[in-house]
PDB file of C-alpha atoms in Angstrom:
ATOM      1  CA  UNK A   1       0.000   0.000   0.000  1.00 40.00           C
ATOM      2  CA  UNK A   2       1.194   3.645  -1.040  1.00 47.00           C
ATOM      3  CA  UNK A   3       2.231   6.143   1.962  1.00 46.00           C
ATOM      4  CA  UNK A   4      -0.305   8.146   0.986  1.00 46.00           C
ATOM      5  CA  UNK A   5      -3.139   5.674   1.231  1.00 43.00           C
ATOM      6  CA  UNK A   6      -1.417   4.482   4.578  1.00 39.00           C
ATOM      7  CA  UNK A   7      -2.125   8.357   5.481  1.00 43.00           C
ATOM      8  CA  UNK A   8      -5.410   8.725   4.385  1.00 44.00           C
ATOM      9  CA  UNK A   9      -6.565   5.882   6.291  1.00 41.00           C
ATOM     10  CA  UNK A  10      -4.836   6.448   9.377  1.00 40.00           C
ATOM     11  CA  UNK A  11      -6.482  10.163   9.084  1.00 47.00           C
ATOM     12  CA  UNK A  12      -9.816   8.382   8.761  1.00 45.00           C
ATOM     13  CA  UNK A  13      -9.475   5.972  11.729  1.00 41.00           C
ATOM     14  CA  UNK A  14      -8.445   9.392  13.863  1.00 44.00           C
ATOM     15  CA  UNK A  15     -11.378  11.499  12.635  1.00 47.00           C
ATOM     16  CA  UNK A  16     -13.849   8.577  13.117  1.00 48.00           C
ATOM     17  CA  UNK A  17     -12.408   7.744  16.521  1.00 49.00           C
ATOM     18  CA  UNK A  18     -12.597  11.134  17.488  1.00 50.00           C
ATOM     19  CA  UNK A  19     -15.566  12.503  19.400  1.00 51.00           C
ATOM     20  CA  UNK A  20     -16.082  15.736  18.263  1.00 51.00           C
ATOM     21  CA  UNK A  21     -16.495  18.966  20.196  1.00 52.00           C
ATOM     22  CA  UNK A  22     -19.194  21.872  19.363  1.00 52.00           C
ATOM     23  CA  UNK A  23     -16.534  23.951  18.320  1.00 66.00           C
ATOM     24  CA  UNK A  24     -14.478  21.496  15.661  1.00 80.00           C
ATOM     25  CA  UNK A  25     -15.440  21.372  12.304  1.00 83.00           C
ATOM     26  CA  UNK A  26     -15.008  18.193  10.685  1.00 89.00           C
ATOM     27  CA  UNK A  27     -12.665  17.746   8.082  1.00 95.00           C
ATOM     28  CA  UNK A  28     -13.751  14.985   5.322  1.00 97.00           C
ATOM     29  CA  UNK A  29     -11.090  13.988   2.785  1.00 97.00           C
ATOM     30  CA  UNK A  30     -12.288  12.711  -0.668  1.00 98.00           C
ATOM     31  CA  UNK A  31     -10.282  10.331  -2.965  1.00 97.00           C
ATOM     32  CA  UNK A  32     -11.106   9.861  -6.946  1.00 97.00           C
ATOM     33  CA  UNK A  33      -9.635   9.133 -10.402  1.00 95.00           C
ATOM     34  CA  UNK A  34     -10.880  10.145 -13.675  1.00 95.00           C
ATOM     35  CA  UNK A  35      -9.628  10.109 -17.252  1.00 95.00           C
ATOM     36  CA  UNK A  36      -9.083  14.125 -17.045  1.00 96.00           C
ATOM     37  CA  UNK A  37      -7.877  16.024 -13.492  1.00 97.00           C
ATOM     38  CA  UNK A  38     -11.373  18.003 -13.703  1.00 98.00           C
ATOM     39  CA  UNK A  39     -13.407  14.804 -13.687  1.00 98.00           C
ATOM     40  CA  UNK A  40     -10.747  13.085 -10.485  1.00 97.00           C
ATOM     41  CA  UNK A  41     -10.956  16.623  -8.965  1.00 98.00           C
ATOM     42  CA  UNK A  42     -15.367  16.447  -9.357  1.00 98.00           C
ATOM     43  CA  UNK A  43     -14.939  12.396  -8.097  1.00 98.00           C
ATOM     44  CA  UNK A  44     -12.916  13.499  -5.147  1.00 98.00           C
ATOM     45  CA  UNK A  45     -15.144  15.990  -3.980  1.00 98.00           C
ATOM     46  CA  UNK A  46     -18.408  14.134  -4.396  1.00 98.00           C
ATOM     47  CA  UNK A  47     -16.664  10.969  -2.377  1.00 98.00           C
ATOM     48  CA  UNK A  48     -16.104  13.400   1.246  1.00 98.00           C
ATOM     49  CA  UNK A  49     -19.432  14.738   0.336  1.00 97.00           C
ATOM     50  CA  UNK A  50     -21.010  11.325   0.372  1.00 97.00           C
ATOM     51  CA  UNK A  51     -18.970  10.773   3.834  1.00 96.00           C
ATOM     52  CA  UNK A  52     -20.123  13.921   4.836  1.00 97.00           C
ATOM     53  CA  UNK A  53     -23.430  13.302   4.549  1.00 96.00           C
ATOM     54  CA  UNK A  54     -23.707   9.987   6.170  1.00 94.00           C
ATOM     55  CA  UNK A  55     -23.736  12.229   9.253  1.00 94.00           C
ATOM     56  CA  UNK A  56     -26.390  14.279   8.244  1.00 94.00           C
ATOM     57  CA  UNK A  57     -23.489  16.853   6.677  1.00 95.00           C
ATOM     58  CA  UNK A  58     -24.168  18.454   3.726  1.00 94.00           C
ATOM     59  CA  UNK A  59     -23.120  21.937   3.214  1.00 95.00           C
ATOM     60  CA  UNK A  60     -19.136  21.506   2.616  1.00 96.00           C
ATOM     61  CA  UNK A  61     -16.336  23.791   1.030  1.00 96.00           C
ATOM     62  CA  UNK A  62     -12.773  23.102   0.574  1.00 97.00           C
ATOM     63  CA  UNK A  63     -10.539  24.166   2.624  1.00 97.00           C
ATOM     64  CA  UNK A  64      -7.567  23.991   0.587  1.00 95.00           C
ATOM     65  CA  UNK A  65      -6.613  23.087  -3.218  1.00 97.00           C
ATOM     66  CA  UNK A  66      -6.733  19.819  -4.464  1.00 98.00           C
ATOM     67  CA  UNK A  67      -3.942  17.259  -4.893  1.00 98.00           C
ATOM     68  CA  UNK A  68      -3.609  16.032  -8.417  1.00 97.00           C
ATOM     69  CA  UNK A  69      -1.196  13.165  -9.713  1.00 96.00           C
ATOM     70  CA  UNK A  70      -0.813  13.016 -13.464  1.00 94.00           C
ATOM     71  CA  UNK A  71      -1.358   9.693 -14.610  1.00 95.00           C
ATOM     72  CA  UNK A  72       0.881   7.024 -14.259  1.00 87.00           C
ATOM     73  CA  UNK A  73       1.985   7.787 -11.043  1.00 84.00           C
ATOM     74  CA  UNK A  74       0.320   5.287  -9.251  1.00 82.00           C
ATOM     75  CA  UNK A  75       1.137   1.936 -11.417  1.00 81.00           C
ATOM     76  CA  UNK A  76       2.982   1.535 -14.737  1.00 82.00           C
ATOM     77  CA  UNK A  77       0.863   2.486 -17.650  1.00 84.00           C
ATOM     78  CA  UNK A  78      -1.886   3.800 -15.686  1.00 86.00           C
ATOM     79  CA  UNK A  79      -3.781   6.544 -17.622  1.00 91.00           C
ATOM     80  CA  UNK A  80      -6.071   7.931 -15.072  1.00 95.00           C
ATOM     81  CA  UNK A  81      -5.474  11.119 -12.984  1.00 96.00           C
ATOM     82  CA  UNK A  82      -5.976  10.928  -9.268  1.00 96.00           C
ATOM     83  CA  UNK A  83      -7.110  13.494  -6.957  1.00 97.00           C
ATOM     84  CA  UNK A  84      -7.536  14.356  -3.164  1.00 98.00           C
ATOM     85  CA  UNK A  85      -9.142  16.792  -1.607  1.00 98.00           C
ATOM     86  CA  UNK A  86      -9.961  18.511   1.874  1.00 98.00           C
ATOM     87  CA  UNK A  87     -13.759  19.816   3.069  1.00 98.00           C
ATOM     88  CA  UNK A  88     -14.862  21.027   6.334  1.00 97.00           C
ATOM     89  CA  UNK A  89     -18.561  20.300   6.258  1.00 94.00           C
ATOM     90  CA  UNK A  90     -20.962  21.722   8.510  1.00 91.00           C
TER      91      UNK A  90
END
């Protein structure tokens, strides 16, 4: 497994193992590929909205610029883009 998908998981486990207090704002990262950076950037977005959501989120805004990887970055001959992303939802 990539160090970056070790990351993201280990960020997950944290944030859904952390109560949260009235005054934190969650913070939902998104993961998604697409055969352009526009469609992985739309993919990523939608997938911490759809986390988002499942706990009765749904008004969310990034809170940074997303993280794009040309393709081929991931595996040999891979010709997808893949994108990651940062929303506090509210």
């Amino acid at each position: 497994m990539s160090a970056f998908l070790v990351a993201v998981t280990a960020s997950a486990l944290v944030a859904v193992g952390t109560p949260a207090t009235a005054d934190e704002v969650p913070v939902f990262n998104g993961f998604g590929r697409g055969m352009t950076a526009e469609r992985a950037i739309e993919r990523a977005i939608d997938d911490a909205e759809n986390s988002a959501s499942s706990e009765g989120l749904f008004n969310c805004e990034l809170i940074a610029e997303p993280i794009v990887w040309p393709p081929g970055t991931w595996a040999v001959g891979d010709v997808s883009y893949t994108a990651s992303v940062d929303m506090i939802c509210v």
